[in-house]
């Protein structure tokens, strides 16, 4: 753990980074939909903005993870921690919730209090089922990412160790 | 014309594997059955495992 002091601006930088990152992906998604709809011009507008959001996000990261402090090995450690959180906590919990909500929705299907049409209820159930499946699949992918980063970190650590030996030899 | 080729779809990103078409750019020849794709193969778009593909029913 870092001993970063509790400074509001760091939290704001994290939030700004998250916002710019989400905007980037959202605009790329909108561009994809616009292109699929045959509107190339709108797709390009979204993509041009999306590219700028990436640079904004890089700017925030530059302050959150100062390059002069960040060796490749440290970057790998941060990445491993992130992926490990995703596959051990985030996706398993998300999946659990989707399954539970899917079961609850199925159980209350006959409940007259639910004003939704049958069609809407079916769509809702399908969304929950799909989400549960995706969370499970992604947990496995993130686990592989974490493993891949760990393997590479071992390589980098060994390489840097050897380089250090050469320097001191 | 062989009509029993099946289509599989990635549950995360929607990538389609069509047995009839294969994936020539990855060295998977047209006509390669889903069962003949290695178990450690992953979605070329998003990295999801082969096991997390669903078969797509076609009319």
mmCIF file of C-alpha atoms in Angstrom:
data_model
loop_
_atom_site.group_PDB
_atom_site.id
_atom_site.type_symbol
_atom_site.label_atom_id
_atom_site.label_comp_id
_atom_site.label_asym_id
_atom_site.label_seq_id
_atom_site.Cartn_x
_atom_site.Cartn_y
_atom_site.Cartn_z
ATOM 1 C CA UNK A 1 0.000 0.000 0.000
ATOM 2 C CA UNK A 2 1.155 3.496 -0.731
ATOM 3 C CA UNK A 3 1.196 6.011 2.090
ATOM 4 C CA UNK A 4 -0.394 8.673 -0.035
ATOM 5 C CA UNK A 5 -1.875 11.387 2.202
ATOM 6 C CA UNK A 6 -5.631 11.900 2.193
ATOM 7 C CA UNK A 7 -5.782 14.795 -0.214
ATOM 8 C CA UNK A 8 -9.066 15.562 -1.913
ATOM 9 C CA UNK A 9 -7.347 16.411 -5.186
ATOM 10 C CA UNK A 10 -6.024 12.859 -5.507
ATOM 11 C CA UNK A 11 -9.565 11.526 -5.215
ATOM 12 C CA UNK A 12 -10.641 14.130 -7.762
ATOM 13 C CA UNK A 13 -7.865 13.057 -10.131
ATOM 14 C CA UNK A 14 -9.044 9.431 -9.784
ATOM 15 C CA UNK A 15 -12.621 10.521 -10.501
ATOM 16 C CA UNK A 16 -11.556 12.663 -13.465
ATOM 17 C CA UNK A 17 -9.493 9.752 -14.811
ATOM 18 C CA UNK A 18 -12.493 7.417 -14.453
ATOM 19 C CA UNK A 19 -14.783 9.938 -16.145
ATOM 20 C CA UNK A 20 -12.505 10.553 -19.118
ATOM 21 C CA UNK A 21 -11.880 6.810 -19.508
ATOM 22 C CA UNK A 22 -15.598 6.063 -19.498
ATOM 23 C CA UNK A 23 -16.291 8.872 -21.961
ATOM 24 C CA UNK A 24 -13.643 7.457 -24.291
ATOM 25 C CA UNK A 25 -15.151 3.984 -24.329
ATOM 26 C CA UNK A 26 -18.709 5.293 -24.486
ATOM 27 C CA UNK A 27 -17.943 7.444 -27.535
ATOM 28 C CA UNK A 28 -16.223 4.546 -29.252
ATOM 29 C CA UNK A 29 -19.328 2.489 -28.609
ATOM 30 C CA UNK A 30 -21.563 5.276 -29.952
ATOM 31 C CA UNK A 31 -19.289 5.513 -32.999
ATOM 32 C CA UNK A 32 -19.682 1.784 -33.582
ATOM 33 C CA UNK A 33 -23.486 2.105 -33.405
ATOM 34 C CA UNK A 34 -23.494 5.150 -35.702
ATOM 35 C CA UNK A 35 -21.321 3.299 -38.249
ATOM 36 C CA UNK A 36 -23.594 0.255 -38.071
ATOM 37 C CA UNK A 37 -26.527 2.592 -38.763
ATOM 38 C CA UNK A 38 -24.713 3.867 -41.857
ATOM 39 C CA UNK A 39 -23.881 7.268 -40.390
ATOM 40 C CA UNK A 40 -20.132 7.436 -40.991
ATOM 41 C CA UNK A 41 -19.983 11.179 -40.346
ATOM 42 C CA UNK A 42 -21.400 10.905 -36.824
ATOM 43 C CA UNK A 43 -19.167 7.887 -36.165
ATOM 44 C CA UNK A 44 -16.110 10.031 -37.027
ATOM 45 C CA UNK A 45 -17.297 12.847 -34.752
ATOM 46 C CA UNK A 46 -17.512 10.413 -31.836
ATOM 47 C CA UNK A 47 -14.133 8.870 -32.623
ATOM 48 C CA UNK A 48 -12.378 12.232 -32.848
ATOM 49 C CA UNK A 49 -13.702 13.207 -29.413
ATOM 50 C CA UNK A 50 -12.920 9.779 -27.989
ATOM 51 C CA UNK A 51 -9.267 10.166 -29.027
ATOM 52 C CA UNK A 52 -9.046 13.450 -27.137
ATOM 53 C CA UNK A 53 -10.561 11.909 -24.006
ATOM 54 C CA UNK A 54 -7.701 9.393 -23.986
ATOM 55 C CA UNK A 55 -5.200 12.249 -23.853
ATOM 56 C CA UNK A 56 -7.147 13.881 -21.019
ATOM 57 C CA UNK A 57 -7.071 10.583 -19.111
ATOM 58 C CA UNK A 58 -3.294 10.256 -19.738
ATOM 59 C CA UNK A 59 -2.885 13.735 -18.271
ATOM 60 C CA UNK A 60 -4.584 12.684 -15.034
ATOM 61 C CA UNK A 61 -2.561 9.457 -14.866
ATOM 62 C CA UNK A 62 0.599 11.471 -15.300
ATOM 63 C CA UNK A 63 -0.160 13.125 -11.950
ATOM 64 C CA UNK A 64 -1.522 9.992 -10.243
ATOM 65 C CA UNK A 65 1.390 7.779 -11.299
ATOM 66 C CA UNK A 66 4.370 10.105 -11.869
ATOM 67 C CA UNK A 67 6.571 8.569 -14.597
ATOM 68 C CA UNK A 68 9.757 9.250 -12.646
ATOM 69 C CA UNK A 69 8.467 6.988 -9.852
ATOM 70 C CA UNK A 70 7.029 4.260 -12.013
ATOM 71 C CA UNK A 71 9.338 1.451 -13.117
ATOM 72 C CA UNK A 72 7.966 -1.290 -15.415
ATOM 73 C CA UNK A 73 8.062 -3.656 -12.426
ATOM 74 C CA UNK A 74 5.962 -1.263 -10.323
ATOM 75 C CA UNK A 75 3.503 -0.816 -13.177
ATOM 76 C CA UNK A 76 3.178 -4.612 -13.403
ATOM 77 C CA UNK A 77 2.541 -4.806 -9.652
ATOM 78 C CA UNK A 78 -0.233 -2.210 -9.922
ATOM 79 C CA UNK A 79 -1.738 -4.075 -12.882
ATOM 80 C CA UNK A 80 -1.612 -7.406 -11.021
ATOM 81 C CA UNK A 81 -3.383 -5.863 -8.009
ATOM 82 C CA UNK A 82 -6.099 -4.431 -10.278
ATOM 83 C CA UNK A 83 -6.722 -7.640 -12.207
ATOM 84 C CA UNK A 84 -6.661 -9.714 -9.018
ATOM 85 C CA UNK A 85 -9.315 -7.497 -7.447
ATOM 86 C CA UNK A 86 -11.442 -7.892 -10.579
ATOM 87 C CA UNK A 87 -11.333 -11.673 -10.729
ATOM 88 C CA UNK A 88 -11.379 -12.444 -7.003
ATOM 89 C CA UNK A 89 -13.865 -9.843 -5.766
ATOM 90 C CA UNK A 90 -15.556 -7.643 -8.319
ATOM 91 C CA UNK A 91 -16.764 -10.110 -10.955
ATOM 92 C CA UNK A 92 -17.636 -12.944 -8.531
ATOM 93 C CA UNK A 93 -19.770 -10.517 -6.459
ATOM 94 C CA UNK A 94 -21.365 -8.983 -9.536
ATOM 95 C CA UNK A 95 -22.201 -12.426 -10.862
ATOM 96 C CA UNK A 96 -23.695 -13.470 -7.534
ATOM 97 C CA UNK A 97 -25.950 -10.404 -7.529
ATOM 98 C CA UNK A 98 -27.089 -10.957 -11.120
ATOM 99 C CA UNK A 99 -27.970 -14.581 -10.352
ATOM 100 C CA UNK A 100 -29.821 -13.600 -7.160
ATOM 101 C CA UNK A 101 -31.764 -10.850 -8.928
ATOM 102 C CA UNK A 102 -32.562 -13.204 -11.775
ATOM 103 C CA UNK A 103 -33.968 -15.730 -9.319
ATOM 104 C CA UNK A 104 -35.959 -13.041 -7.510
ATOM 105 C CA UNK A 105 -37.370 -11.774 -10.805
ATOM 106 C CA UNK A 106 -38.377 -15.294 -11.828
ATOM 107 C CA UNK A 107 -40.024 -15.882 -8.448
ATOM 108 C CA UNK A 108 -42.079 -12.698 -8.663
ATOM 109 C CA UNK A 109 -43.069 -13.203 -12.295
ATOM 110 C CA UNK A 110 -46.574 -14.204 -11.265
ATOM 111 C CA UNK A 111 -46.885 -11.294 -8.875
ATOM 112 C CA UNK A 112 -49.691 -9.011 -10.002
ATOM 113 C CA UNK A 113 -47.980 -6.068 -8.383
ATOM 114 C CA UNK A 114 -45.441 -6.109 -11.164
ATOM 115 C CA UNK A 115 -46.821 -3.737 -13.751
ATOM 116 C CA UNK A 116 -44.268 -4.681 -16.386
ATOM 117 C CA UNK A 117 -45.487 -6.519 -19.381
ATOM 118 C CA UNK A 118 -44.476 -10.141 -19.810
ATOM 119 C CA UNK A 119 -42.250 -9.130 -22.692
ATOM 120 C CA UNK A 120 -40.411 -6.621 -20.566
ATOM 121 C CA UNK A 121 -40.011 -9.137 -17.766
ATOM 122 C CA UNK A 122 -38.521 -11.630 -20.206
ATOM 123 C CA UNK A 123 -36.074 -9.029 -21.492
ATOM 124 C CA UNK A 124 -35.121 -8.148 -17.927
ATOM 125 C CA UNK A 125 -34.499 -11.794 -17.080
ATOM 126 C CA UNK A 126 -32.424 -12.229 -20.235
ATOM 127 C CA UNK A 127 -30.318 -9.181 -19.363
ATOM 128 C CA UNK A 128 -29.617 -10.532 -15.875
ATOM 129 C CA UNK A 129 -28.738 -13.973 -17.226
ATOM 130 C CA UNK A 130 -26.433 -12.472 -19.843
ATOM 131 C CA UNK A 131 -24.781 -10.220 -17.255
ATOM 132 C CA UNK A 132 -24.167 -13.172 -14.930
ATOM 133 C CA UNK A 133 -22.588 -15.131 -17.791
ATOM 134 C CA UNK A 134 -20.394 -12.200 -18.810
ATOM 135 C CA UNK A 135 -19.205 -11.534 -15.274
ATOM 136 C CA UNK A 136 -18.214 -15.200 -14.943
ATOM 137 C CA UNK A 137 -16.402 -15.182 -18.297
ATOM 138 C CA UNK A 138 -14.604 -11.923 -17.519
ATOM 139 C CA UNK A 139 -13.463 -13.134 -14.105
ATOM 140 C CA UNK A 140 -11.590 -15.893 -15.945
ATOM 141 C CA UNK A 141 -10.080 -13.459 -18.453
ATOM 142 C CA UNK A 142 -8.907 -11.088 -15.725
ATOM 143 C CA UNK A 143 -7.385 -14.045 -13.879
ATOM 144 C CA UNK A 144 -5.404 -14.861 -17.019
ATOM 145 C CA UNK A 145 -4.347 -11.219 -17.309
ATOM 146 C CA UNK A 146 -3.126 -11.249 -13.697
ATOM 147 C CA UNK A 147 -1.211 -14.491 -14.366
ATOM 148 C CA UNK A 148 0.287 -13.085 -17.550
ATOM 149 C CA UNK A 149 1.416 -9.927 -15.724
ATOM 150 C CA UNK A 150 2.849 -12.009 -12.872
ATOM 151 C CA UNK A 151 4.813 -14.177 -15.292
ATOM 152 C CA UNK A 152 6.144 -11.085 -17.001
ATOM 153 C CA UNK A 153 6.988 -9.402 -13.681
ATOM 154 C CA UNK A 154 9.082 -12.441 -12.749
ATOM 155 C CA UNK A 155 10.923 -12.056 -16.051
ATOM 156 C CA UNK A 156 11.452 -8.312 -15.570
ATOM 157 C CA UNK A 157 12.643 -8.813 -11.993
ATOM 158 C CA UNK A 158 15.129 -11.433 -13.124
ATOM 159 C CA UNK A 159 16.310 -9.289 -16.034
ATOM 160 C CA UNK A 160 16.780 -6.219 -13.845
ATOM 161 C CA UNK A 161 18.529 -8.327 -11.219
ATOM 162 C CA UNK A 162 20.978 -9.598 -13.813
ATOM 163 C CA UNK A 163 21.519 -6.080 -15.128
ATOM 164 C CA UNK A 164 22.258 -4.957 -11.558
ATOM 165 C CA UNK A 165 24.784 -7.758 -11.154
ATOM 166 C CA UNK A 166 26.531 -6.730 -14.347
ATOM 167 C CA UNK A 167 26.772 -3.137 -13.147
ATOM 168 C CA UNK A 168 28.235 -4.103 -9.782
ATOM 169 C CA UNK A 169 30.536 -6.751 -11.261
ATOM 170 C CA UNK B 1 -23.673 -27.313 -49.891
ATOM 171 C CA UNK B 2 -23.187 -28.471 -46.365
ATOM 172 C CA UNK B 3 -25.753 -26.829 -44.167
ATOM 173 C CA UNK B 4 -24.896 -28.271 -40.793
ATOM 174 C CA UNK B 5 -22.063 -25.876 -40.019
ATOM 175 C CA UNK B 6 -22.665 -24.193 -36.706
ATOM 176 C CA UNK B 7 -22.069 -20.679 -35.483
ATOM 177 C CA UNK B 8 -20.675 -19.782 -32.044
ATOM 178 C CA UNK B 9 -20.714 -16.432 -30.332
ATOM 179 C CA UNK B 10 -18.587 -14.918 -27.561
ATOM 180 C CA UNK B 11 -20.790 -14.181 -24.538
ATOM 181 C CA UNK B 12 -18.923 -10.963 -23.762
ATOM 182 C CA UNK B 13 -18.241 -9.124 -27.023
ATOM 183 C CA UNK B 14 -20.450 -10.896 -29.529
ATOM 184 C CA UNK B 15 -17.557 -12.070 -31.736
ATOM 185 C CA UNK B 16 -18.836 -14.723 -34.134
ATOM 186 C CA UNK B 17 -17.075 -17.954 -35.067
ATOM 187 C CA UNK B 18 -18.683 -19.544 -38.088
ATOM 188 C CA UNK B 19 -17.487 -23.102 -38.754
ATOM 189 C CA UNK B 20 -18.146 -22.627 -42.457
ATOM 190 C CA UNK B 21 -15.857 -19.585 -42.632
ATOM 191 C CA UNK B 22 -13.211 -20.554 -40.059
ATOM 192 C CA UNK B 23 -10.642 -17.981 -39.014
ATOM 193 C CA UNK B 24 -8.014 -18.059 -41.784
ATOM 194 C CA UNK B 25 -6.092 -15.104 -40.319
ATOM 195 C CA UNK B 26 -5.466 -17.239 -37.221
ATOM 196 C CA UNK B 27 -4.670 -20.342 -39.203
ATOM 197 C CA UNK B 28 -8.067 -21.934 -38.626
ATOM 198 C CA UNK B 29 -9.244 -23.218 -41.988
ATOM 199 C CA UNK B 30 -12.770 -22.786 -43.275
ATOM 200 C CA UNK B 31 -14.869 -25.758 -42.241
ATOM 201 C CA UNK B 32 -13.041 -26.270 -38.946
ATOM 202 C CA UNK B 33 -15.495 -27.617 -36.388
ATOM 203 C CA UNK B 34 -15.847 -25.904 -33.037
ATOM 204 C CA UNK B 35 -14.852 -29.177 -31.347
ATOM 205 C CA UNK B 36 -11.553 -29.161 -33.279
ATOM 206 C CA UNK B 37 -10.494 -25.742 -32.001
ATOM 207 C CA UNK B 38 -7.964 -26.068 -29.147
ATOM 208 C CA UNK B 39 -9.395 -25.665 -25.626
ATOM 209 C CA UNK B 40 -6.890 -22.895 -24.869
ATOM 210 C CA UNK B 41 -8.044 -20.829 -27.827
ATOM 211 C CA UNK B 42 -9.528 -17.470 -26.791
ATOM 212 C CA UNK B 43 -11.717 -14.846 -28.423
ATOM 213 C CA UNK B 44 -9.480 -12.781 -30.729
ATOM 214 C CA UNK B 45 -11.412 -9.621 -29.865
ATOM 215 C CA UNK B 46 -11.705 -9.734 -26.065
ATOM 216 C CA UNK B 47 -9.763 -12.736 -24.759
ATOM 217 C CA UNK B 48 -12.748 -14.666 -23.406
ATOM 218 C CA UNK B 49 -12.134 -18.422 -23.190
ATOM 219 C CA UNK B 50 -13.462 -20.903 -25.741
ATOM 220 C CA UNK B 51 -15.680 -22.378 -23.002
ATOM 221 C CA UNK B 52 -17.487 -19.041 -22.760
ATOM 222 C CA UNK B 53 -18.852 -19.104 -26.276
ATOM 223 C CA UNK B 54 -22.483 -19.992 -26.908
ATOM 224 C CA UNK B 55 -23.851 -21.759 -29.916
ATOM 225 C CA UNK B 56 -26.094 -19.472 -31.943
ATOM 226 C CA UNK B 57 -29.268 -20.934 -33.331
ATOM 227 C CA UNK B 58 -30.014 -19.968 -36.916
ATOM 228 C CA UNK B 59 -33.308 -20.078 -38.646
#
